[in-house]
Amino acid sequence: MLAKALVSLAILTLSSWSFAQMPPGVGEKPAEEAKAETKEATPELAPEVDEAQGQCKTPRQAWLQLLYWLQKDHYDPVRAAICFDTSRLKDPDSEAPKLAAQLIQVLDANGWFIKPDELPAQADHLDASKRHRYEDPAVQGKGITVYRRGGRWLFTPDTLGKVPDLYPGLTVRIVNVLPSWFHSQVIGIEVWKLLGVLVLAFIAFLFQKLTVFLIRTYLRRLVKKANMSYLDKAVQKADRPIGGLMMAMVFYLGFPKLLFPAGVAQIARVATEALAAYSLVWLGYRLIDVLTLWLGSKAEKTDSKLDDQVVPLLGKTLKVFVSVVGGIFVLQNLDVDVSSLLAVLGLCGLAFALASKYTVAYFFGSLNIFVDKPFQIGDWVVMAGTEGVVEEVGFRTTRVRTFYGSLVTVPNLKVTGNTVDNYGARKYRRYSTTLGLCYDTPPEKIQAFCEAVRAAIKGMPGMRQDFYMVEFK
């Protein structure tokens, strides 16, 4: 798993380094040098220059004011901060430009792309709570918000207060004191970033191994004391998937600190979320296996043998469901319109169902069998013109072994649509036979023979005692 993660990070780093260059900390280098080194975090905004002239009349203009004036070709933090609500800043003239540069670095490092075409261009825009506020989907839940005040759309004071917390200031301070060779580039990437990726991968590997060790050593020891065997199996199977989640967490928290360009950061974020989704699906698979074992043990204790058939099918169904949910999660993070995709799949499913209506009918027929339980595995039945012993009940057909040794496959639709005579459900089996006697047999011997047969029936275990007939005709 670690090897796959390293390869993915190496590929995304080499393939995306040209998106931007790392900016310096604002105020730590001259403005000209910062302008030359700043990132292209956001899409090129040349067509929107007319909306980045300090109007701040719409949420779109407020965002474009920030994004446009922090591009490398026209780097001007002072103009970028025009749409800031600086009412809580002690020294707005010096603090606001610095916060603007830090905010763009935060967006870049985390791969939070703001799409200009999707920004609201209405001055009276309202959010879901009917307030004049706007929080872009790319920064949903991050506390980065614009609101209308005095007829202008501004970044809120709370947003400006959060920027220092989101900004990787410690990384910038460490990088600024590193020797100059750390800032030299190899294949277009600064050396300190390459070393940071290696250190981050090593830390993720250590966390993964430590998590697996703690689960196998200490958590299982606690579970064993509780004498819960299936919980112990669940913990045993969950160790490596949980270790994968820990690796994803390390990459998720650590990669933004390396200040890669926005393109690389976004790819890393998607790769990290894909790793987390894979680990969750893997964890779900293993827990479903434990659940299947537990249900199987319960099914063995019941009289019905259909339960033994249902448990494996239930396990497969749950695994398919978990895989679908994991796939939808990954697609959502790739900005795929999942709702439209599900609608298309729904239409395709409807068309498929109409084209295969008999298959669907067989499926619901099997559900009726599992619910109504007209017979069990091993019962002697007569159904749909077939007589024999039931060997298997599937989602589409039922297999019956005839007394001639052949195997007959009966569609479940016919099973539920016809009469089923279940001889296996009888408490007793009737045996009727006629014994021939010589015509010259004396009556007293015939009577004695009948009495002997009745006595044999009474003395035979399992025979019905309240009703039987042994008569002379």
Short mmCIF file of C-alpha atoms in Angstrom, two decimals:
data_model
loop_
_atom_site.label_atom_id
_atom_site.label_comp_id
_atom_site.label_asym_id
_atom_site.label_seq_id
_atom_site.Cartn_x
_atom_site.Cartn_y
_atom_site.Cartn_z
CA MET A 1 0.00 0.00 0.00
CA LEU A 2 2.84 2.39 0.85
CA ALA A 3 4.56 1.64 -2.45
CA LYS A 4 1.39 2.49 -4.36
CA ALA A 5 1.02 5.75 -2.42
CA LEU A 6 4.63 6.75 -3.12
CA VAL A 7 4.31 5.98 -6.82
CA SER A 8 1.10 8.01 -7.03
CA LEU A 9 2.69 10.98 -5.27
CA ALA A 10 5.76 10.81 -7.50
CA ILE A 11 3.66 10.70 -10.66
CA LEU A 12 1.41 13.58 -9.64
CA THR A 13 4.44 15.65 -8.57
CA LEU A 14 6.35 15.12 -11.81
CA SER A 15 3.31 15.57 -14.00
CA SER A 16 2.00 18.75 -12.39
CA TRP A 17 5.02 20.77 -11.24
CA SER A 18 4.60 23.35 -13.97
CA PHE A 19 1.31 24.70 -12.58
CA ALA A 20 3.01 27.22 -10.32
CA GLN A 21 5.98 28.10 -8.19
CA MET A 22 5.97 28.40 -4.40
CA PRO A 23 5.45 31.92 -3.08
CA PRO A 24 7.51 33.36 -0.25
CA GLY A 25 6.03 34.53 3.00
CA VAL A 26 4.55 37.98 2.47
CA GLY A 27 6.62 40.63 4.20
CA GLU A 28 9.66 38.36 4.34
CA LYS A 29 10.93 39.24 0.84
CA PRO A 30 10.66 42.32 -1.36
CA ALA A 31 7.42 42.75 -3.28
CA GLU A 32 9.21 42.39 -6.63
CA GLU A 33 10.70 39.03 -5.61
CA ALA A 34 7.35 37.85 -4.25
CA LYS A 35 5.69 38.86 -7.48
CA ALA A 36 8.17 36.84 -9.49
CA GLU A 37 7.74 33.74 -7.33
CA THR A 38 3.99 33.74 -6.59
CA LYS A 39 1.82 30.81 -7.62
CA GLU A 40 -0.80 30.48 -10.29
CA ALA A 41 -3.10 28.92 -7.74
CA THR A 42 -6.28 29.75 -9.48
CA PRO A 43 -7.37 29.68 -13.12
CA GLU A 44 -6.14 32.49 -15.39
CA LEU A 45 -8.55 35.41 -15.00
CA ALA A 46 -7.64 37.81 -17.81
CA PRO A 47 -11.23 37.94 -19.18
CA GLU A 48 -12.46 38.99 -15.74
CA VAL A 49 -10.12 41.97 -15.31
CA ASP A 50 -13.01 44.41 -15.64
CA GLU A 51 -14.65 42.82 -12.59
CA ALA A 52 -11.50 43.08 -10.47
CA GLN A 53 -11.31 46.85 -10.23
CA GLY A 54 -12.47 47.21 -6.64
CA GLN A 55 -16.23 47.32 -7.29
CA CYS A 56 -17.04 44.43 -4.88
CA LYS A 57 -20.70 44.62 -5.93
CA THR A 58 -21.24 40.85 -6.19
CA PRO A 59 -19.71 37.68 -4.66
CA ARG A 60 -18.04 37.07 -8.02
CA GLN A 61 -16.33 40.47 -8.01
CA ALA A 62 -15.17 40.00 -4.41
CA TRP A 63 -13.49 36.69 -5.26
CA LEU A 64 -12.06 37.92 -8.57
CA GLN A 65 -10.52 40.91 -6.82
CA LEU A 66 -8.53 38.50 -4.67
CA LEU A 67 -7.71 35.95 -7.36
CA TYR A 68 -6.82 38.27 -10.23
CA TRP A 69 -4.37 40.54 -8.36
CA LEU A 70 -2.38 37.63 -6.95
CA GLN A 71 -1.49 36.12 -10.33
CA LYS A 72 2.19 36.23 -11.20
CA ASP A 73 1.72 38.62 -14.14
CA HIS A 74 -0.04 41.25 -12.04
CA TYR A 75 0.86 40.63 -8.42
CA ASP A 76 -0.57 43.33 -6.17
CA PRO A 77 -1.61 42.22 -2.65
CA VAL A 78 -2.86 45.69 -1.81
CA ARG A 79 -5.43 45.66 -4.62
CA ALA A 80 -6.22 41.99 -3.89
CA ALA A 81 -7.33 42.97 -0.36
CA ILE A 82 -9.73 45.73 -1.41
CA CYS A 83 -12.77 43.47 -0.85
CA PHE A 84 -11.77 42.66 2.74
CA ASP A 85 -13.76 43.74 5.78
CA THR A 86 -10.88 45.16 7.78
CA SER A 87 -13.00 46.51 10.62
CA ARG A 88 -11.29 44.21 13.16
CA LEU A 89 -7.72 44.68 11.93
CA LYS A 90 -5.43 46.89 14.00
CA ASP A 91 -3.34 48.02 11.02
CA PRO A 92 -5.39 47.35 7.85
CA ASP A 93 -2.84 48.88 5.49
CA SER A 94 -0.16 46.34 6.38
CA GLU A 95 -2.23 43.38 7.61
CA ALA A 96 -4.77 43.14 4.78
CA PRO A 97 -2.23 42.61 1.93
CA LYS A 98 -0.41 40.02 4.01
CA LEU A 99 -3.67 38.16 4.72
CA ALA A 100 -4.56 38.26 1.01
CA ALA A 101 -1.26 36.61 0.05
CA GLN A 102 -1.61 34.05 2.84
CA LEU A 103 -5.19 33.23 1.82
CA ILE A 104 -4.17 32.49 -1.77
CA GLN A 105 -1.39 30.22 -0.49
CA VAL A 106 -3.90 28.38 1.69
CA LEU A 107 -6.15 27.82 -1.33
CA ASP A 108 -3.22 26.60 -3.40
CA ALA A 109 -1.66 24.31 -0.81
CA ASN A 110 -4.96 22.53 -0.17
CA GLY A 111 -6.00 22.31 -3.83
CA TRP A 112 -9.18 24.34 -3.27
CA PHE A 113 -10.00 25.57 -6.77
CA ILE A 114 -12.38 28.50 -7.06
CA LYS A 115 -14.21 28.33 -10.40
CA PRO A 116 -14.92 31.89 -11.61
CA ASP A 117 -17.69 30.80 -13.97
CA GLU A 118 -19.67 29.38 -11.06
CA LEU A 119 -19.40 32.41 -8.77
CA PRO A 120 -22.72 34.28 -8.21
CA ALA A 121 -22.92 37.49 -10.21
CA GLN A 122 -26.04 38.84 -8.48
CA ALA A 123 -25.72 41.70 -6.00
CA ASP A 124 -28.73 40.41 -4.03
CA HIS A 125 -27.51 36.81 -3.79
CA LEU A 126 -28.96 34.85 -0.87
CA ASP A 127 -27.67 31.63 0.68
CA ALA A 128 -29.85 28.72 1.85
CA SER A 129 -30.66 30.58 5.09
CA LYS A 130 -31.84 33.65 3.14
CA ARG A 131 -28.85 35.75 4.14
CA HIS A 132 -26.57 37.83 1.92
CA ARG A 133 -23.65 35.44 2.31
CA TYR A 134 -21.76 33.14 -0.04
CA GLU A 135 -19.50 30.20 0.74
CA ASP A 136 -17.95 28.61 -2.33
CA PRO A 137 -18.31 24.80 -2.60
CA ALA A 138 -14.53 24.46 -2.91
CA VAL A 139 -14.11 25.83 0.63
CA GLN A 140 -17.32 24.46 2.12
CA GLY A 141 -17.00 24.24 5.90
CA LYS A 142 -13.58 25.96 5.95
CA GLY A 143 -14.88 29.29 7.25
CA ILE A 144 -13.98 31.26 4.12
CA THR A 145 -17.05 33.40 3.40
CA VAL A 146 -18.02 36.65 1.69
CA TYR A 147 -21.03 38.71 2.77
CA ARG A 148 -22.75 41.95 1.81
CA ARG A 149 -22.16 44.99 4.00
CA GLY A 150 -23.05 48.53 3.06
CA GLY A 151 -23.85 47.54 -0.51
CA ARG A 152 -20.44 45.83 -1.01
CA TRP A 153 -19.52 42.14 -0.93
CA LEU A 154 -16.54 41.61 1.39
CA PHE A 155 -14.59 38.74 2.94
CA THR A 156 -15.90 38.54 6.49
CA PRO A 157 -13.80 39.48 9.55
CA ASP A 158 -14.15 35.88 10.73
CA THR A 159 -12.60 34.72 7.46
CA LEU A 160 -9.64 37.03 7.93
CA GLY A 161 -9.30 35.78 11.48
CA LYS A 162 -9.11 32.16 10.28
CA VAL A 163 -6.43 32.76 7.65
CA PRO A 164 -3.48 32.73 10.11
CA ASP A 165 -4.75 29.42 11.51
CA LEU A 166 -5.03 27.87 8.03
CA TYR A 167 -1.75 29.32 6.79
CA PRO A 168 1.28 26.98 7.21
CA GLY A 169 3.37 29.68 8.81
CA LEU A 170 5.71 27.24 10.56
CA THR A 171 6.63 25.65 7.22
CA VAL A 172 7.36 29.05 5.69
CA ARG A 173 9.57 30.07 8.62
CA ILE A 174 11.51 26.80 8.47
CA VAL A 175 11.94 27.02 4.70
CA ASN A 176 13.21 30.60 4.91
CA VAL A 177 16.09 29.60 7.20
CA LEU A 178 17.15 26.54 5.19
CA PRO A 179 20.44 26.67 3.29
CA SER A 180 20.26 27.88 -0.28
CA TRP A 181 20.77 24.44 -1.81
CA PHE A 182 17.40 23.37 -0.35
CA HIS A 183 15.82 25.94 -2.66
CA SER A 184 17.59 24.65 -5.76
CA GLN A 185 15.40 22.75 -8.19
CA VAL A 186 15.54 19.19 -9.44
CA ILE A 187 13.31 18.49 -12.46
CA GLY A 188 11.57 21.77 -11.68
CA ILE A 189 10.83 20.98 -8.02
CA GLU A 190 12.60 22.50 -5.05
CA VAL A 191 14.75 20.04 -3.14
CA TRP A 192 13.06 20.71 0.19
CA LYS A 193 9.70 19.69 -1.27
CA LEU A 194 11.07 16.41 -2.60
CA LEU A 195 12.62 15.67 0.78
CA GLY A 196 9.34 16.65 2.43
CA VAL A 197 7.44 14.10 0.32
CA LEU A 198 9.89 11.36 1.34
CA VAL A 199 9.63 12.32 5.03
CA LEU A 200 5.83 12.43 4.81
CA ALA A 201 5.73 8.98 3.19
CA PHE A 202 8.02 7.62 5.90
CA ILE A 203 5.81 9.08 8.64
CA ALA A 204 2.71 7.59 6.97
CA PHE A 205 4.45 4.20 6.85
CA LEU A 206 5.32 4.43 10.54
CA PHE A 207 1.76 5.39 11.49
CA GLN A 208 0.39 2.49 9.46
CA LYS A 209 2.71 -0.03 11.12
CA LEU A 210 2.12 1.44 14.58
CA THR A 211 -1.66 1.27 14.13
CA VAL A 212 -1.54 -2.37 13.04
CA PHE A 213 0.77 -3.22 15.96
CA LEU A 214 -1.47 -1.53 18.55
CA ILE A 215 -4.60 -3.22 17.21
CA ARG A 216 -3.02 -6.67 17.07
CA THR A 217 -1.28 -6.40 20.43
CA TYR A 218 -3.39 -4.33 22.80
CA LEU A 219 -6.88 -4.00 21.35
CA ARG A 220 -7.21 -7.72 20.62
CA ARG A 221 -5.96 -8.47 24.13
CA LEU A 222 -8.77 -6.36 25.59
CA VAL A 223 -11.35 -7.97 23.31
CA LYS A 224 -10.23 -11.49 24.21
CA LYS A 225 -10.81 -10.71 27.88
CA ALA A 226 -14.46 -10.02 27.03
CA ASN A 227 -14.80 -13.56 25.56
CA MET A 228 -16.40 -12.26 22.36
CA SER A 229 -14.96 -14.43 19.60
CA TYR A 230 -16.62 -12.67 16.67
CA LEU A 231 -15.61 -9.24 17.92
CA ASP A 232 -12.06 -10.57 18.13
CA LYS A 233 -12.29 -11.73 14.51
CA ALA A 234 -13.61 -8.33 13.47
CA VAL A 235 -10.71 -6.56 15.19
CA GLN A 236 -8.25 -9.01 13.64
CA LYS A 237 -9.54 -8.38 10.12
CA ALA A 238 -9.82 -4.60 10.57
CA ASP A 239 -6.17 -3.89 11.49
CA ARG A 240 -4.71 -3.35 8.01
CA PRO A 241 -7.65 -1.35 6.59
CA ILE A 242 -7.50 0.95 9.61
CA GLY A 243 -3.75 1.27 9.03
CA GLY A 244 -4.53 2.40 5.48
CA LEU A 245 -6.89 5.04 6.86
CA MET A 246 -4.10 6.30 9.11
CA MET A 247 -1.82 6.63 6.08
CA ALA A 248 -4.50 8.63 4.27
CA MET A 249 -4.90 10.87 7.32
CA VAL A 250 -1.15 11.61 7.43
CA PHE A 251 -1.09 12.53 3.74
CA TYR A 252 -4.28 14.60 4.11
CA LEU A 253 -2.90 16.64 7.00
CA GLY A 254 0.73 16.79 5.91
CA PHE A 255 0.76 17.36 2.15
CA PRO A 256 -0.69 20.91 2.28
CA LYS A 257 2.23 21.88 4.53
CA LEU A 258 4.63 21.26 1.65
CA LEU A 259 3.18 24.24 -0.28
CA PHE A 260 2.98 22.52 -3.64
CA PRO A 261 1.18 24.37 -6.46
CA ALA A 262 -2.58 24.13 -6.61
CA GLY A 263 -2.61 21.57 -9.42
CA VAL A 264 -0.36 19.17 -7.53
CA ALA A 265 -2.21 19.76 -4.26
CA GLN A 266 -5.56 18.98 -5.86
CA ILE A 267 -4.28 15.74 -7.40
CA ALA A 268 -2.74 14.77 -4.04
CA ARG A 269 -6.02 15.47 -2.28
CA VAL A 270 -7.97 13.30 -4.72
CA ALA A 271 -5.36 10.53 -4.42
CA THR A 272 -5.54 10.72 -0.63
CA GLU A 273 -9.33 10.56 -0.62
CA ALA A 274 -9.18 7.61 -3.05
CA LEU A 275 -6.81 5.84 -0.63
CA ALA A 276 -9.22 6.54 2.23
CA ALA A 277 -12.17 5.27 0.17
CA TYR A 278 -10.26 2.11 -0.77
CA SER A 279 -9.38 1.48 2.88
CA LEU A 280 -13.00 2.00 3.95
CA VAL A 281 -14.27 -0.41 1.29
CA TRP A 282 -11.60 -2.91 2.33
CA LEU A 283 -12.67 -2.51 5.95
CA GLY A 284 -16.30 -2.97 4.95
CA TYR A 285 -15.46 -6.17 3.05
CA ARG A 286 -13.67 -7.66 6.03
CA LEU A 287 -16.41 -6.75 8.50
CA ILE A 288 -19.00 -8.21 6.14
CA ASP A 289 -17.02 -11.47 6.13
CA VAL A 290 -17.21 -11.55 9.92
CA LEU A 291 -20.92 -10.73 9.82
CA THR A 292 -21.47 -13.54 7.32
CA LEU A 293 -19.69 -16.02 9.60
CA TRP A 294 -21.81 -14.91 12.56
CA LEU A 295 -25.07 -15.15 10.63
CA GLY A 296 -23.99 -18.52 9.23
CA SER A 297 -23.50 -19.87 12.75
CA LYS A 298 -26.98 -18.62 13.69
CA ALA A 299 -28.50 -20.14 10.56
CA GLU A 300 -27.03 -23.55 11.38
CA LYS A 301 -29.00 -23.58 14.64
CA THR A 302 -32.37 -23.08 12.91
CA ASP A 303 -34.52 -25.85 11.49
CA SER A 304 -34.84 -24.09 8.13
CA LYS A 305 -32.07 -24.80 5.64
CA LEU A 306 -33.01 -21.85 3.43
CA ASP A 307 -31.19 -19.59 5.89
CA ASP A 308 -27.95 -21.29 4.90
CA GLN A 309 -28.59 -20.20 1.31
CA VAL A 310 -29.58 -16.63 2.19
CA VAL A 311 -26.49 -15.76 4.28
CA PRO A 312 -23.90 -16.00 1.43
CA LEU A 313 -26.21 -14.07 -0.90
CA LEU A 314 -26.64 -11.39 1.74
CA GLY A 315 -22.88 -11.09 2.12
CA LYS A 316 -22.38 -10.63 -1.63
CA THR A 317 -25.14 -8.03 -1.78
CA LEU A 318 -23.62 -6.01 1.06
CA LYS A 319 -20.20 -6.08 -0.62
CA VAL A 320 -21.68 -4.76 -3.86
CA PHE A 321 -23.43 -1.99 -1.91
CA VAL A 322 -20.20 -1.00 -0.12
CA SER A 323 -18.31 -0.94 -3.42
CA VAL A 324 -20.95 1.29 -5.02
CA VAL A 325 -20.88 3.74 -2.11
CA GLY A 326 -17.07 3.89 -2.24
CA GLY A 327 -17.14 4.48 -5.99
CA ILE A 328 -19.67 7.30 -5.62
CA PHE A 329 -17.46 8.93 -2.96
CA VAL A 330 -14.43 8.89 -5.28
CA LEU A 331 -16.47 10.22 -8.21
CA GLN A 332 -17.79 13.09 -6.09
CA ASN A 333 -14.25 14.12 -5.24
CA LEU A 334 -13.38 14.04 -8.94
CA ASP A 335 -16.13 16.65 -9.47
CA VAL A 336 -18.31 14.18 -11.36
CA ASP A 337 -22.01 15.05 -11.27
CA VAL A 338 -23.07 11.96 -9.34
CA SER A 339 -26.78 12.89 -9.31
CA SER A 340 -26.87 13.03 -13.11
CA LEU A 341 -24.88 9.81 -13.30
CA LEU A 342 -27.31 8.06 -10.95
CA ALA A 343 -30.24 9.37 -13.00
CA VAL A 344 -28.70 7.94 -16.17
CA LEU A 345 -28.00 4.65 -14.43
CA GLY A 346 -31.58 4.62 -13.18
CA LEU A 347 -32.92 5.03 -16.70
CA CYS A 348 -30.56 2.34 -17.95
CA GLY A 349 -31.70 0.08 -15.14
CA LEU A 350 -35.33 0.70 -16.02
CA ALA A 351 -34.66 -0.11 -19.68
CA PHE A 352 -32.78 -3.22 -18.65
CA ALA A 353 -35.61 -4.28 -16.35
CA LEU A 354 -38.17 -3.87 -19.12
CA ALA A 355 -35.99 -5.83 -21.50
CA SER A 356 -35.48 -8.61 -18.97
CA LYS A 357 -38.84 -8.69 -17.22
CA TYR A 358 -38.72 -12.46 -16.85
CA THR A 359 -35.39 -12.25 -15.04
CA VAL A 360 -36.90 -9.72 -12.64
CA ALA A 361 -39.95 -11.96 -12.20
CA TYR A 362 -37.69 -14.90 -11.38
CA PHE A 363 -35.86 -12.75 -8.85
CA PHE A 364 -39.05 -11.75 -7.03
CA GLY A 365 -40.18 -15.35 -7.21
CA SER A 366 -37.05 -16.32 -5.31
CA LEU A 367 -37.81 -13.63 -2.70
CA ASN A 368 -41.25 -15.16 -2.21
CA ILE A 369 -39.65 -18.54 -1.63
CA PHE A 370 -37.27 -17.12 0.98
CA VAL A 371 -40.10 -15.26 2.71
CA ASP A 372 -42.88 -17.86 2.55
CA LYS A 373 -40.59 -20.90 2.90
CA PRO A 374 -42.87 -23.45 1.18
CA PHE A 375 -40.05 -26.03 1.45
CA GLN A 376 -36.54 -26.49 2.76
CA ILE A 377 -33.37 -28.00 1.39
CA GLY A 378 -33.78 -31.79 1.52
CA ASP A 379 -37.61 -31.83 1.35
CA TRP A 380 -39.39 -34.26 -0.96
CA VAL A 381 -41.67 -32.11 -3.12
CA VAL A 382 -43.87 -32.22 -6.18
CA MET A 383 -43.98 -28.89 -8.05
CA ALA A 384 -44.36 -27.73 -11.63
CA GLY A 385 -44.67 -31.35 -12.76
CA THR A 386 -41.41 -32.37 -11.07
CA GLU A 387 -41.03 -34.76 -8.13
CA GLY A 388 -37.86 -35.16 -6.13
CA VAL A 389 -35.69 -33.77 -3.33
CA VAL A 390 -34.79 -30.05 -3.19
CA GLU A 391 -31.01 -29.60 -3.41
CA GLU A 392 -30.53 -25.86 -3.94
CA VAL A 393 -32.55 -22.64 -4.00
CA GLY A 394 -31.01 -19.74 -5.93
CA PHE A 395 -32.11 -16.23 -6.83
CA ARG A 396 -33.41 -17.43 -10.19
CA THR A 397 -34.03 -21.19 -10.07
CA THR A 398 -34.55 -24.13 -7.74
CA ARG A 399 -32.79 -27.42 -8.35
CA VAL A 400 -34.56 -30.71 -7.63
CA ARG A 401 -32.97 -34.17 -7.65
CA THR A 402 -35.51 -36.69 -8.99
CA PHE A 403 -35.75 -40.27 -7.79
CA TYR A 404 -34.31 -41.32 -11.13
CA GLY A 405 -31.08 -39.49 -10.27
CA SER A 406 -31.52 -36.60 -12.72
CA LEU A 407 -31.24 -32.91 -11.73
CA VAL A 408 -34.16 -30.71 -12.77
CA THR A 409 -33.85 -26.89 -12.72
CA VAL A 410 -37.20 -25.24 -12.05
CA PRO A 411 -37.59 -21.44 -12.53
CA ASN A 412 -38.70 -19.79 -9.29
CA LEU A 413 -41.49 -18.01 -11.16
CA LYS A 414 -43.09 -21.39 -11.87
CA VAL A 415 -42.53 -22.51 -8.30
CA THR A 416 -44.46 -19.58 -6.84
CA GLY A 417 -47.10 -19.66 -9.58
CA ASN A 418 -48.01 -23.34 -9.14
CA THR A 419 -49.09 -25.70 -6.40
CA VAL A 420 -46.27 -27.14 -4.31
CA ASP A 421 -46.94 -30.48 -2.62
CA ASN A 422 -44.35 -30.80 0.12
CA TYR A 423 -44.13 -34.39 1.28
CA GLY A 424 -41.20 -33.42 3.44
CA ALA A 425 -43.48 -31.26 5.62
CA ARG A 426 -45.61 -34.23 6.66
CA LYS A 427 -45.37 -35.44 10.24
CA TYR A 428 -45.89 -39.00 9.08
CA ARG A 429 -45.57 -40.89 5.83
CA ARG A 430 -48.43 -43.15 4.91
CA TYR A 431 -47.60 -46.69 3.90
CA SER A 432 -50.29 -48.72 2.20
CA THR A 433 -49.82 -52.28 0.97
CA THR A 434 -51.83 -55.45 0.42
CA LEU A 435 -50.59 -58.88 1.46
CA GLY A 436 -52.00 -61.95 -0.28
CA LEU A 437 -53.02 -65.06 1.66
CA CYS A 438 -53.98 -68.52 0.56
CA TYR A 439 -57.70 -69.10 0.34
CA ASP A 440 -57.52 -72.10 2.67
CA THR A 441 -55.94 -70.10 5.50
CA PRO A 442 -57.96 -70.62 8.68
CA PRO A 443 -59.71 -67.51 10.07
CA GLU A 444 -58.00 -67.82 13.43
CA LYS A 445 -54.56 -67.60 11.79
CA ILE A 446 -55.63 -64.58 9.79
CA GLN A 447 -56.80 -62.90 12.98
CA ALA A 448 -53.56 -63.80 14.76
CA PHE A 449 -51.52 -62.40 11.86
CA CYS A 450 -53.40 -59.08 11.96
CA GLU A 451 -52.87 -58.82 15.71
CA ALA A 452 -49.15 -59.48 15.26
CA VAL A 453 -48.88 -56.68 12.67
CA ARG A 454 -50.69 -54.26 15.00
CA ALA A 455 -48.35 -55.20 17.84
CA ALA A 456 -45.34 -54.60 15.60
CA ILE A 457 -46.64 -51.14 14.69
CA LYS A 458 -47.19 -50.24 18.34
CA GLY A 459 -43.71 -51.36 19.28
CA MET A 460 -41.95 -49.54 16.43
CA PRO A 461 -40.49 -46.09 17.41
CA GLY A 462 -41.72 -43.15 15.34
CA MET A 463 -44.89 -44.82 14.16
CA ARG A 464 -48.17 -42.98 14.56
CA GLN A 465 -50.07 -44.55 17.45
CA ASP A 466 -53.42 -42.78 17.30
CA PHE A 467 -54.42 -43.95 13.85
CA TYR A 468 -53.47 -46.98 11.78
CA MET A 469 -55.43 -49.65 9.93
CA VAL A 470 -54.62 -53.37 9.65
CA GLU A 471 -57.75 -55.10 8.31
CA PHE A 472 -58.71 -58.23 6.44
CA LYS A 473 -60.57 -57.64 3.20
#
